[in-house]
Amino acid sequence: MAKAAKSKATGAKAASAKSGAAKSSPRKRKAPPPPAITKANGDDALRFYREMLLIRRFEEKAGQMYGMGLIGGFCHLYIGQEAVVVGMQAALEEGDTLLTSYRDHGHMLACGMDAKGVMAELTGRIGGYSKGKGGSMHMFSREKNFFGGHGIVGAQVPIGAGLAFSHKYKGNGRIALTYFGDGSANQGQVYESFNMAALWQLPVIFIVENNQYAMGTAVGRASAQTEFYRRGESMGIPGVQIDGMDVLAVKAAGDEAVAHVRGGKGPLLLEMKTYRYRGHSMSDPAKYRTKEEVQRVRADRDPIDQLRQAILASSVADEAALKAFDREVKDIVTVAAEFAQNSPEPDPSELYTDILVEV
Amino acid sequence: MPVTITMPALSPTMTEGTVANWLVAEGDSVAPGDMIAEIETDKATMEVEAIDEGIIGKILIPAGTENVAINTPIMIMLIDGEDASAIDAASVGVPAPAPAAAPETTSSAPTLPAAVAAPVAPAAQEIIEADVPPGTEMVTMTVREALRDAMAEEMRGDENVFLMGEEVAEYQGAYKISQGLLEEFGARRVIDTPITEHGFTGLGVGAAFGGLRPIVEFMTFNFAMQAMDQIINSAAKTLYMSGGQMGCPIVFRGANGIASRVAAQHSQCYASWYAHCPGLKVVSPYTAADAKGLLKSAIRDPNPVIFLENELMYGQSFDVPVLDDYTVPIGKARIARAGGDVTIIAFSIGVGWALEAAELLAAEGIEAEVIDLRSVRPMDMPTILQSVAKTNRCVTVEEGWLSCGIGAELSARLMEQAFDDLDAPVMRVGGEDVPMPYAANLEKLALPDATAIAAAAKAVCYR
């Protein structure tokens, strides 16, 4: 970790250090322009394409399986928002941590968790990441540094600040990504977290995935300040607004943000302007918006289509190469779905395990 | 007529204090607002100011005198041009410094809060079911010191242990529990938080997920209601929801239960709230030895532990074993007094009331066995069942409301597991089913005491 962070312990002294840091960093940051696809970043672009496609196909399959009664309870799909997590995760290094809300399948796939284990958790089977005891909203992987999967709107935000605290305390140079939605952004504990993160200069990037609707409520109906990147202004947390439908733009902004935070300059707030195509959860008929609105975004701003066009235009890969990705991803999802249906339900004895760590 | 200045009550729970320093000398003139003395309470050193204009006539209690009960005359002030001869006329009598204020002295103080008046009788303490080998050297210390020592020892032993909370560092703790920790461990490990319970509780949980071992102090558990979601939904449930991946080694500690004259929002027992929830351990010690030994165990425990202290107990002294590493296992009760006629189960401050009740009962030929629960989740059912099998009668004691309380749980378990041993229904003694009132007389009426416990014990003995 850089000097600024290292030399300032948490506690009262950090307060005076912080004001200096806040002054030196402009509160509103301009997002860097999305780079064109060239030979230099061509491999990245293809990787992003494949990862976004995996999330898309996985979520479509999850939606189907929900309809077949194989997945129960709440199930929140990430379709439309894929560029956000794929772009951000690409900016991280090994050991950095992340966590998010209950709309978490995409984050798990993007941080390298196995599609089989994620899908089997959705079906409540022993092969799931939580042995079937967490479900769609509550999955974790210590191995991949994914800390959930949190079902209470906004509750993951202070926990993410706490992970950042642990990085700083240990001086391990790691950073914490904390994803939340525009709905969470109105929870009080989010601002409690902003305050402590700024006060103690914690290495955390707060990422608002502004998909325009908190369940059925459009941002303008719930938020007095709908420019979410400005929500940290009063604590001196710089904010950046990013086109969350453009994975290259997200990656470029992510690189800058990670350098800032890893450099010990304190927290950052990124607002990703994005959109979810499906309802809030599987039981949401989405009557609060028009079909035309959804269609317009799909036609004009779809993150996968946009990247596909750009890749083809750049000649980094041709149709056939992209088709090969389609087939690979389809196979992964098919295997995951089969695994999720064939993995046994947890043994009844699992009812009483994992309540406490045995001493 | 000279004015007698008495030892002021400077906090809701203060019963006595130390005249740390006189800032004036006999013969000095003072005006209202002038600082005249520094008084040290168990929580802080406070300056006392003059209320009237006058001349310092006579200092009755010299600087450095400890254990001066509140309302003890400490100084005589001459007003309206009186001279020193007026002092003799003042009906102050012989100043009584009361260097070792006995419980009788403090409990007779007219303004003493009712809750404090209940003698806790630490002298009567014996660790009957010994956690230590016979002959172990003991040192007398307060619950406050025991808690501080437990944290300091564990912080020395494990770099990942840290303390966070409101006023824990530079202020030295609102109740002085963390006194000296900032000096020893520095601001990296003893962290003053903003007043932001929901936020810093979640931050602590995240730090625990991240591999640290936080001790989160709530100034009192009343404020932890702001943080209830993070304690239950994040700390207690995540291990289960993650299929065993996400342990949360964290201690939430602070003052719980009925304080003194602070009314409904600041006087409440949360034992049953937390004991309701799987995924948590809940402990609530009575003695200083248990406070130390249980807190050390709680800090080492890989699970979230709710550590319920009691403000009125912080200043009470007990014998604590002098051992390099004294721990008390979570989930193990203690027989605080042996007896064969009736079992009284209590925890925290209620143990003191139960022991007092046992003395009242002994005078009537009833020998009560007092069990100090120490842990309310998990409960030490073997110890309880063994005692009830012997006495065949049981009374439960708690500060909290009886409805869905610890006594209700104990009653149900005894009915399920010891029905044939019982010769009488279990009786519960607890707080009245009302928000805690402020008025001194009403507060006293709302709380259980030794008399109520003894009456219940006699009832289950059909006496």
Coordinates of N, CA and C in Angstrom, one line a residue, chain A residues 126-295:
Chain A
I126 N -26.6 -30.3 -2.8 CA -25.4 -30.4 -2.0 C -24.2 -29.9 -2.8
G127 N -24.3 -30.0 -4.1 CA -23.1 -29.6 -4.9 C -23.1 -28.1 -5.1
G128 N -24.0 -27.3 -4.5 CA -24.0 -25.9 -4.6 C -22.9 -25.3 -3.7
Y129 N -22.6 -24.0 -3.9 CA -21.5 -23.4 -3.2 C -21.8 -23.3 -1.7
S130 N -23.0 -23.3 -1.3 CA -23.4 -23.3 0.1 C -24.1 -24.6 0.5
K131 N -23.8 -25.6 -0.2 CA -24.3 -27.0 0.1 C -25.9 -26.9 0.1
G132 N -26.4 -26.0 -0.7 CA -27.8 -25.9 -0.8 C -28.5 -25.1 0.3
K133 N -27.7 -24.6 1.2 CA -28.3 -23.9 2.4 C -28.4 -22.4 2.3
G134 N -27.9 -21.9 1.2 CA -27.9 -20.4 1.0 C -28.9 -20.0 -0.1
G135 N -28.8 -20.7 -1.2 CA -29.7 -20.3 -2.3 C -29.2 -19.2 -3.1
S136 N -30.0 -18.7 -4.1 CA -29.6 -17.7 -5.0 C -29.0 -16.4 -4.4
M137 N -29.5 -16.0 -3.3 CA -29.1 -14.7 -2.7 C -27.8 -14.8 -1.8
H138 N -27.5 -16.1 -1.4 CA -26.5 -16.2 -0.3 C -25.5 -17.2 -0.8
M139 N -24.5 -16.8 -1.5 CA -23.4 -17.7 -1.9 C -22.1 -17.0 -1.7
F140 N -21.1 -17.8 -1.5 CA -19.8 -17.3 -1.1 C -18.7 -18.2 -1.6
S141 N -17.5 -17.6 -1.8 CA -16.4 -18.5 -2.1 C -15.1 -17.8 -1.6
R142 N -14.6 -18.4 -0.5 CA -13.4 -17.8 0.1 C -12.3 -18.0 -0.9
E143 N -12.3 -19.1 -1.6 CA -11.2 -19.4 -2.6 C -11.1 -18.2 -3.6
K144 N -12.3 -17.8 -4.1 CA -12.3 -16.7 -5.1 C -12.4 -15.3 -4.5
N145 N -12.4 -15.2 -3.2 CA -12.5 -14.0 -2.5 C -13.9 -13.3 -2.8
F146 N -14.9 -14.1 -3.0 CA -16.2 -13.6 -3.1 C -17.0 -13.7 -1.8
F147 N -17.3 -12.6 -1.2 CA -17.9 -12.5 0.1 C -19.4 -12.3 0.2
G148 N -20.1 -12.8 -0.9 CA -21.5 -12.8 -0.9 C -22.1 -11.7 -1.8
G149 N -23.2 -12.0 -2.3 CA -24.4 -12.7 -1.9 C -25.0 -12.2 -0.6
H150 N -25.6 -11.0 -0.5 CA -26.3 -10.6 0.7 C -27.7 -10.2 0.5
G151 N -28.6 -10.7 1.3 CA -30.0 -10.6 1.0 C -30.7 -9.4 1.5
I152 N -30.0 -8.7 2.4 CA -30.7 -7.5 2.9 C -30.1 -6.2 2.2
V153 N -31.0 -5.5 1.6 CA -30.6 -4.4 0.7 C -29.7 -3.4 1.5
G154 N -28.5 -3.3 1.0 CA -27.6 -2.3 1.6 C -26.7 -2.9 2.6
A155 N -27.0 -4.0 3.2 CA -26.2 -4.5 4.3 C -24.8 -4.9 3.9
Q156 N -24.6 -5.2 2.6 CA -23.3 -5.6 2.2 C -22.3 -4.4 2.2
V157 N -22.8 -3.2 2.2 CA -21.9 -2.0 2.0 C -21.0 -1.8 3.2
P158 N -21.5 -1.8 4.5 CA -20.5 -1.7 5.6 C -19.7 -3.0 5.7
I159 N -20.2 -4.1 5.3 CA -19.3 -5.3 5.3 C -18.2 -5.2 4.3
G160 N -18.5 -4.6 3.1 CA -17.4 -4.4 2.2 C -16.4 -3.4 2.7
A161 N -16.9 -2.4 3.4 CA -15.9 -1.4 4.1 C -15.1 -2.2 5.1
G162 N -15.7 -3.1 5.8 CA -15.0 -3.9 6.8 C -13.9 -4.8 6.1
L163 N -14.2 -5.3 5.0 CA -13.2 -6.1 4.3 C -12.0 -5.2 3.9
A164 N -12.4 -4.0 3.4 CA -11.3 -3.0 3.1 C -10.5 -2.7 4.4
F165 N -11.2 -2.5 5.5 CA -10.5 -2.3 6.8 C -9.5 -3.4 7.1
S166 N -10.0 -4.7 6.8 CA -9.1 -5.8 7.1 C -7.8 -5.7 6.2
H167 N -8.0 -5.3 4.9 CA -6.9 -5.2 4.1 C -5.9 -4.1 4.6
K168 N -6.4 -3.0 5.0 CA -5.6 -2.0 5.5 C -4.9 -2.3 6.8
Y169 N -5.6 -3.0 7.6 CA -5.1 -3.4 8.9 C -3.9 -4.4 8.7
K170 N -4.1 -5.3 7.8 CA -3.0 -6.2 7.5 C -1.9 -5.7 6.6
G171 N -2.2 -4.5 6.0 CA -1.2 -4.0 5.1 C -0.9 -4.9 3.9
N172 N -1.9 -5.6 3.4 CA -1.6 -6.6 2.4 C -1.8 -6.1 1.0
G173 N -2.1 -4.8 0.8 CA -2.1 -4.2 -0.5 C -3.3 -4.5 -1.3
R174 N -4.3 -5.2 -0.7 CA -5.5 -5.6 -1.4 C -6.5 -4.5 -1.3
I175 N -7.5 -4.6 -2.2 CA -8.6 -3.6 -2.1 C -9.9 -4.4 -2.1
A176 N -11.0 -3.7 -1.7 CA -12.3 -4.3 -1.7 C -13.3 -3.6 -2.6
L177 N -13.9 -4.4 -3.4 CA -15.0 -3.9 -4.3 C -16.3 -4.2 -3.6
T178 N -17.2 -3.1 -3.5 CA -18.4 -3.2 -2.9 C -19.5 -2.8 -3.9
Y179 N -20.2 -3.7 -4.4 CA -21.3 -3.5 -5.4 C -22.6 -3.3 -4.7
F180 N -23.4 -2.4 -5.1 CA -24.8 -2.2 -4.6 C -25.6 -1.5 -5.7
G181 N -26.9 -1.5 -5.5 CA -27.8 -1.0 -6.5 C -28.3 0.4 -6.2
D182 N -29.0 1.0 -7.1 CA -29.5 2.4 -6.9 C -30.6 2.3 -5.7
G183 N -31.2 1.2 -5.5 CA -32.1 1.0 -4.4 C -31.4 1.1 -3.1
S184 N -30.3 0.3 -3.0 CA -29.5 0.3 -1.7 C -28.9 1.7 -1.4
A185 N -28.7 2.5 -2.5 CA -28.1 3.8 -2.3 C -28.9 4.7 -1.4
N186 N -30.1 4.4 -1.1 CA -30.9 5.2 -0.1 C -30.9 4.7 1.3
Q187 N -30.1 3.6 1.5 CA -30.1 3.1 2.9 C -29.1 3.9 3.7
G188 N -29.5 4.1 5.0 CA -28.6 4.9 5.8 C -27.2 4.3 6.0
Q189 N -27.1 3.0 6.1 CA -25.8 2.4 6.4 C -24.8 2.6 5.3
V190 N -25.3 2.9 4.1 CA -24.4 3.2 3.0 C -23.6 4.4 3.3
Y191 N -24.3 5.4 3.9 CA -23.6 6.7 4.2 C -22.7 6.5 5.5
E192 N -23.2 5.7 6.4 CA -22.3 5.4 7.5 C -21.0 4.8 7.0
S193 N -21.1 3.9 6.0 CA -19.9 3.3 5.5 C -19.1 4.3 4.7
F194 N -19.7 5.2 3.9 CA -18.9 6.2 3.2 C -18.1 7.0 4.2
N195 N -18.8 7.4 5.3 CA -18.1 8.2 6.3 C -16.9 7.6 6.9
M196 N -17.0 6.3 7.3 CA -15.9 5.6 7.9 C -14.8 5.4 6.8
A197 N -15.2 5.0 5.6 CA -14.3 4.7 4.6 C -13.4 6.0 4.3
A198 N -14.1 7.1 4.2 CA -13.4 8.3 3.9 C -12.5 8.8 5.1
L199 N -13.1 8.7 6.3 CA -12.4 9.0 7.6 C -11.1 8.2 7.7
W200 N -11.2 7.0 7.5 CA -10.1 6.1 7.7 C -9.3 5.7 6.4
Q201 N -9.7 6.4 5.3 CA -9.0 6.2 4.0 C -8.9 4.7 3.7
L202 N -10.0 4.0 3.7 CA -10.1 2.6 3.4 C -9.9 2.3 1.9
P203 N -9.3 1.2 1.6 CA -9.1 0.9 0.2 C -10.3 0.2 -0.4
V204 N -11.4 0.9 -0.6 CA -12.6 0.4 -1.1 C -13.1 1.2 -2.3
I205 N -13.6 0.4 -3.3 CA -14.4 1.1 -4.4 C -15.8 0.7 -4.2
F206 N -16.6 1.8 -4.1 CA -18.1 1.6 -4.0 C -18.6 1.7 -5.4
I207 N -19.4 0.7 -5.8 CA -19.9 0.7 -7.2 C -21.4 0.6 -7.1
V208 N -22.0 1.7 -7.6 CA -23.5 1.7 -7.7 C -23.9 1.2 -9.0
E209 N -24.6 0.1 -9.1 CA -25.1 -0.4 -10.4 C -26.5 0.2 -10.5
N210 N -26.5 1.3 -11.2 CA -27.8 2.1 -11.3 C -28.5 1.5 -12.5
N211 N -29.4 0.5 -12.2 CA -30.2 -0.1 -13.3 C -31.5 0.6 -13.5
Q212 N -31.7 1.7 -12.9 CA -32.8 2.6 -13.1 C -34.1 2.3 -12.2
Y213 N -34.1 1.1 -11.7 CA -35.3 0.7 -10.9 C -34.9 0.0 -9.6
A214 N -35.4 0.5 -8.5 CA -35.3 -0.2 -7.2 C -36.6 -1.0 -7.1
M215 N -36.5 -2.3 -7.4 CA -37.6 -3.1 -7.6 C -38.5 -2.5 -8.7
G216 N -39.7 -1.9 -8.2 CA -40.6 -1.3 -9.2 C -40.6 0.2 -9.2
T217 N -39.6 0.8 -8.5 CA -39.6 2.2 -8.3 C -38.5 2.9 -9.1
A218 N -38.8 3.7 -10.1 CA -37.8 4.4 -10.9 C -37.0 5.3 -10.0
V219 N -35.7 5.5 -10.4 CA -34.8 6.2 -9.5 C -35.4 7.6 -9.1
G220 N -36.0 8.3 -10.1 CA -36.6 9.6 -9.9 C -37.7 9.6 -8.8
R221 N -38.3 8.5 -8.6 CA -39.4 8.5 -7.7 C -38.9 8.2 -6.2
A222 N -37.7 7.7 -6.1 CA -37.2 7.3 -4.8 C -35.9 8.2 -4.4
S223 N -35.3 8.8 -5.3 CA -34.1 9.5 -5.0 C -34.1 11.0 -5.3
A224 N -33.8 11.8 -4.2 CA -33.7 13.2 -4.4 C -32.5 13.6 -5.3
Q225 N -31.5 12.8 -5.2 CA -30.3 13.0 -6.0 C -30.1 11.8 -6.8
T226 N -30.4 11.9 -8.1 CA -30.3 10.7 -9.0 C -28.9 10.5 -9.6
E227 N -28.1 11.5 -9.4 CA -26.7 11.3 -9.9 C -25.9 10.7 -8.8
F228 N -25.9 9.4 -8.9 CA -25.4 8.6 -7.7 C -23.9 8.8 -7.5
Y229 N -23.2 9.1 -8.5 CA -21.7 9.3 -8.3 C -21.5 10.5 -7.4
R230 N -22.5 11.4 -7.2 CA -22.3 12.5 -6.3 C -22.6 12.2 -4.9
R231 N -23.1 11.0 -4.6 CA -23.6 10.7 -3.2 C -22.5 10.7 -2.2
G232 N -21.2 10.7 -2.6 CA -20.1 10.7 -1.6 C -19.5 12.1 -1.4
E233 N -20.1 13.1 -2.1 CA -19.5 14.4 -2.2 C -19.2 15.0 -0.8
S234 N -20.2 14.9 0.1 CA -20.1 15.5 1.4 C -19.0 14.9 2.2
M235 N -18.6 13.7 1.9 CA -17.5 13.1 2.7 C -16.2 13.2 1.9
G236 N -16.2 13.9 0.7 CA -15.0 14.1 0.0 C -14.6 12.8 -0.8
I237 N -15.6 12.0 -1.1 CA -15.3 10.8 -1.9 C -15.5 11.1 -3.4
P238 N -14.4 11.0 -4.2 CA -14.6 11.4 -5.6 C -15.5 10.4 -6.3
G239 N -16.3 10.9 -7.2 CA -17.3 10.0 -7.9 C -17.1 10.1 -9.4
V240 N -17.4 9.0 -10.1 CA -17.3 8.9 -11.5 C -18.5 8.3 -12.1
Q241 N -19.1 8.8 -13.1 CA -20.2 8.2 -13.8 C -19.7 7.5 -15.1
I242 N -20.1 6.3 -15.2 CA -19.6 5.5 -16.3 C -20.8 4.8 -17.1
D243 N -20.6 4.7 -18.4 CA -21.5 3.9 -19.2 C -21.4 2.4 -18.8
G244 N -22.3 1.9 -18.0 CA -22.2 0.6 -17.6 C -22.6 -0.5 -18.6
M245 N -23.0 0.0 -19.8 CA -23.3 -0.9 -20.9 C -22.2 -1.2 -21.8
D246 N -21.0 -0.5 -21.5 CA -19.9 -0.6 -22.4 C -18.7 -1.2 -21.6
V247 N -18.4 -2.4 -21.8 CA -17.5 -3.1 -21.0 C -16.1 -2.5 -21.0
L248 N -15.7 -2.0 -22.2 CA -14.4 -1.4 -22.3 C -14.3 -0.1 -21.5
A249 N -15.4 0.7 -21.5 CA -15.5 1.9 -20.7 C -15.4 1.5 -19.2
V250 N -16.1 0.5 -18.8 CA -16.0 0.0 -17.4 C -14.6 -0.4 -17.1
K251 N -14.0 -1.2 -17.9 CA -12.6 -1.6 -17.6 C -11.7 -0.4 -17.5
A252 N -11.8 0.5 -18.4 CA -10.9 1.7 -18.4 C -11.1 2.5 -17.1
A253 N -12.3 2.7 -16.7 CA -12.6 3.4 -15.4 C -12.2 2.6 -14.2
G254 N -12.4 1.2 -14.4 CA -11.9 0.3 -13.3 C -10.4 0.4 -13.1
D255 N -9.7 0.4 -14.1 CA -8.2 0.5 -14.0 C -7.8 1.8 -13.3
E256 N -8.4 2.9 -13.6 CA -8.1 4.2 -13.0 C -8.5 4.1 -11.5
A257 N -9.7 3.6 -11.2 CA -10.2 3.5 -9.9 C -9.3 2.6 -9.0
V258 N -8.9 1.5 -9.5 CA -8.1 0.5 -8.8 C -6.8 1.2 -8.4
A259 N -6.2 1.9 -9.4 CA -4.9 2.5 -9.2 C -5.0 3.6 -8.1
H260 N -6.1 4.3 -8.1 CA -6.3 5.3 -7.1 C -6.4 4.7 -5.7
V261 N -7.3 3.7 -5.6 CA -7.6 3.1 -4.3 C -6.4 2.3 -3.8
R262 N -5.8 1.5 -4.7 CA -4.6 0.8 -4.3 C -3.4 1.7 -3.9
G263 N -3.4 2.9 -4.5 CA -2.4 3.8 -4.2 C -2.6 4.5 -2.8
G264 N -3.6 4.1 -2.1 CA -3.7 4.6 -0.7 C -4.4 6.0 -0.7
K265 N -5.2 6.3 -1.8 CA -5.8 7.6 -1.8 C -7.2 7.6 -1.3
G266 N -7.6 6.5 -0.7 CA -9.0 6.4 -0.1 C -10.0 6.0 -1.0
P267 N -11.2 5.9 -0.6 CA -12.3 5.3 -1.3 C -12.7 6.1 -2.6
L268 N -13.4 5.4 -3.5 CA -13.9 6.0 -4.7 C -15.4 5.5 -4.9
L269 N -16.2 6.3 -5.6 CA -17.5 5.9 -5.8 C -17.7 5.9 -7.3
L270 N -18.1 4.8 -7.9 CA -18.3 4.7 -9.3 C -19.8 4.4 -9.5
E271 N -20.4 5.2 -10.4 CA -21.8 5.0 -10.7 C -21.8 4.4 -12.1
M272 N -22.4 3.2 -12.2 CA -22.5 2.5 -13.5 C -23.9 2.6 -14.0
K273 N -24.1 3.4 -15.1 CA -25.4 3.5 -15.7 C -25.7 2.2 -16.5
T274 N -26.6 1.5 -16.0 CA -26.9 0.2 -16.6 C -28.4 -0.1 -16.7
Y275 N -28.8 -1.3 -17.0 CA -30.2 -1.5 -17.2 C -30.4 -3.0 -17.0
R276 N -31.5 -3.4 -16.3 CA -31.8 -4.8 -16.3 C -33.0 -5.1 -17.2
Y277 N -32.9 -6.2 -18.0 CA -33.9 -6.5 -18.9 C -35.1 -7.2 -18.3
R278 N -34.8 -8.0 -17.3 CA -35.8 -8.8 -16.7 C -36.4 -8.1 -15.5
G279 N -37.4 -8.7 -14.9 CA -38.0 -8.1 -13.7 C -37.1 -8.1 -12.6
H280 N -37.5 -7.4 -11.5 CA -36.6 -7.4 -10.3 C -36.3 -8.8 -9.8
S281 N -37.3 -9.6 -9.8 CA -37.1 -11.0 -9.5 C -38.0 -11.8 -10.4
M282 N -38.1 -13.1 -10.3 CA -38.8 -13.9 -11.3 C -40.3 -13.6 -11.2
S283 N -40.8 -13.1 -10.1 CA -42.2 -12.9 -9.9 C -42.7 -11.5 -10.2
D284 N -41.8 -10.7 -10.8 CA -42.1 -9.3 -11.1 C -42.5 -9.1 -12.6
P285 N -43.8 -8.7 -12.8 CA -44.3 -8.6 -14.1 C -43.8 -7.3 -14.8
A286 N -43.1 -6.4 -14.1 CA -42.4 -5.2 -14.6 C -43.5 -4.3 -15.3
K287 N -44.5 -4.1 -14.7 CA -45.6 -3.2 -15.2 C -45.2 -1.7 -15.1
Y288 N -44.1 -1.4 -14.4 CA -43.7 -0.1 -14.1 C -42.9 0.6 -15.2
R289 N -42.7 -0.2 -16.3 CA -42.0 0.4 -17.4 C -42.6 -0.2 -18.7
T290 N -42.4 0.4 -19.8 CA -43.0 -0.1 -21.1 C -42.1 -1.1 -21.7
K291 N -42.7 -2.0 -22.5 CA -42.0 -2.9 -23.3 C -41.0 -2.2 -24.2
E292 N -41.5 -1.1 -24.7 CA -40.7 -0.3 -25.7 C -39.4 0.2 -25.1
E293 N -39.5 0.6 -23.8 CA -38.3 1.1 -23.2 C -37.3 0.0 -23.1
V294 N -37.7 -1.2 -22.7 CA -36.8 -2.3 -22.6 C -36.2 -2.7 -24.0
Q295 N -37.1 -2.7 -25.0 CA -36.7 -3.0 -26.3 C -35.6 -2.0 -26.9

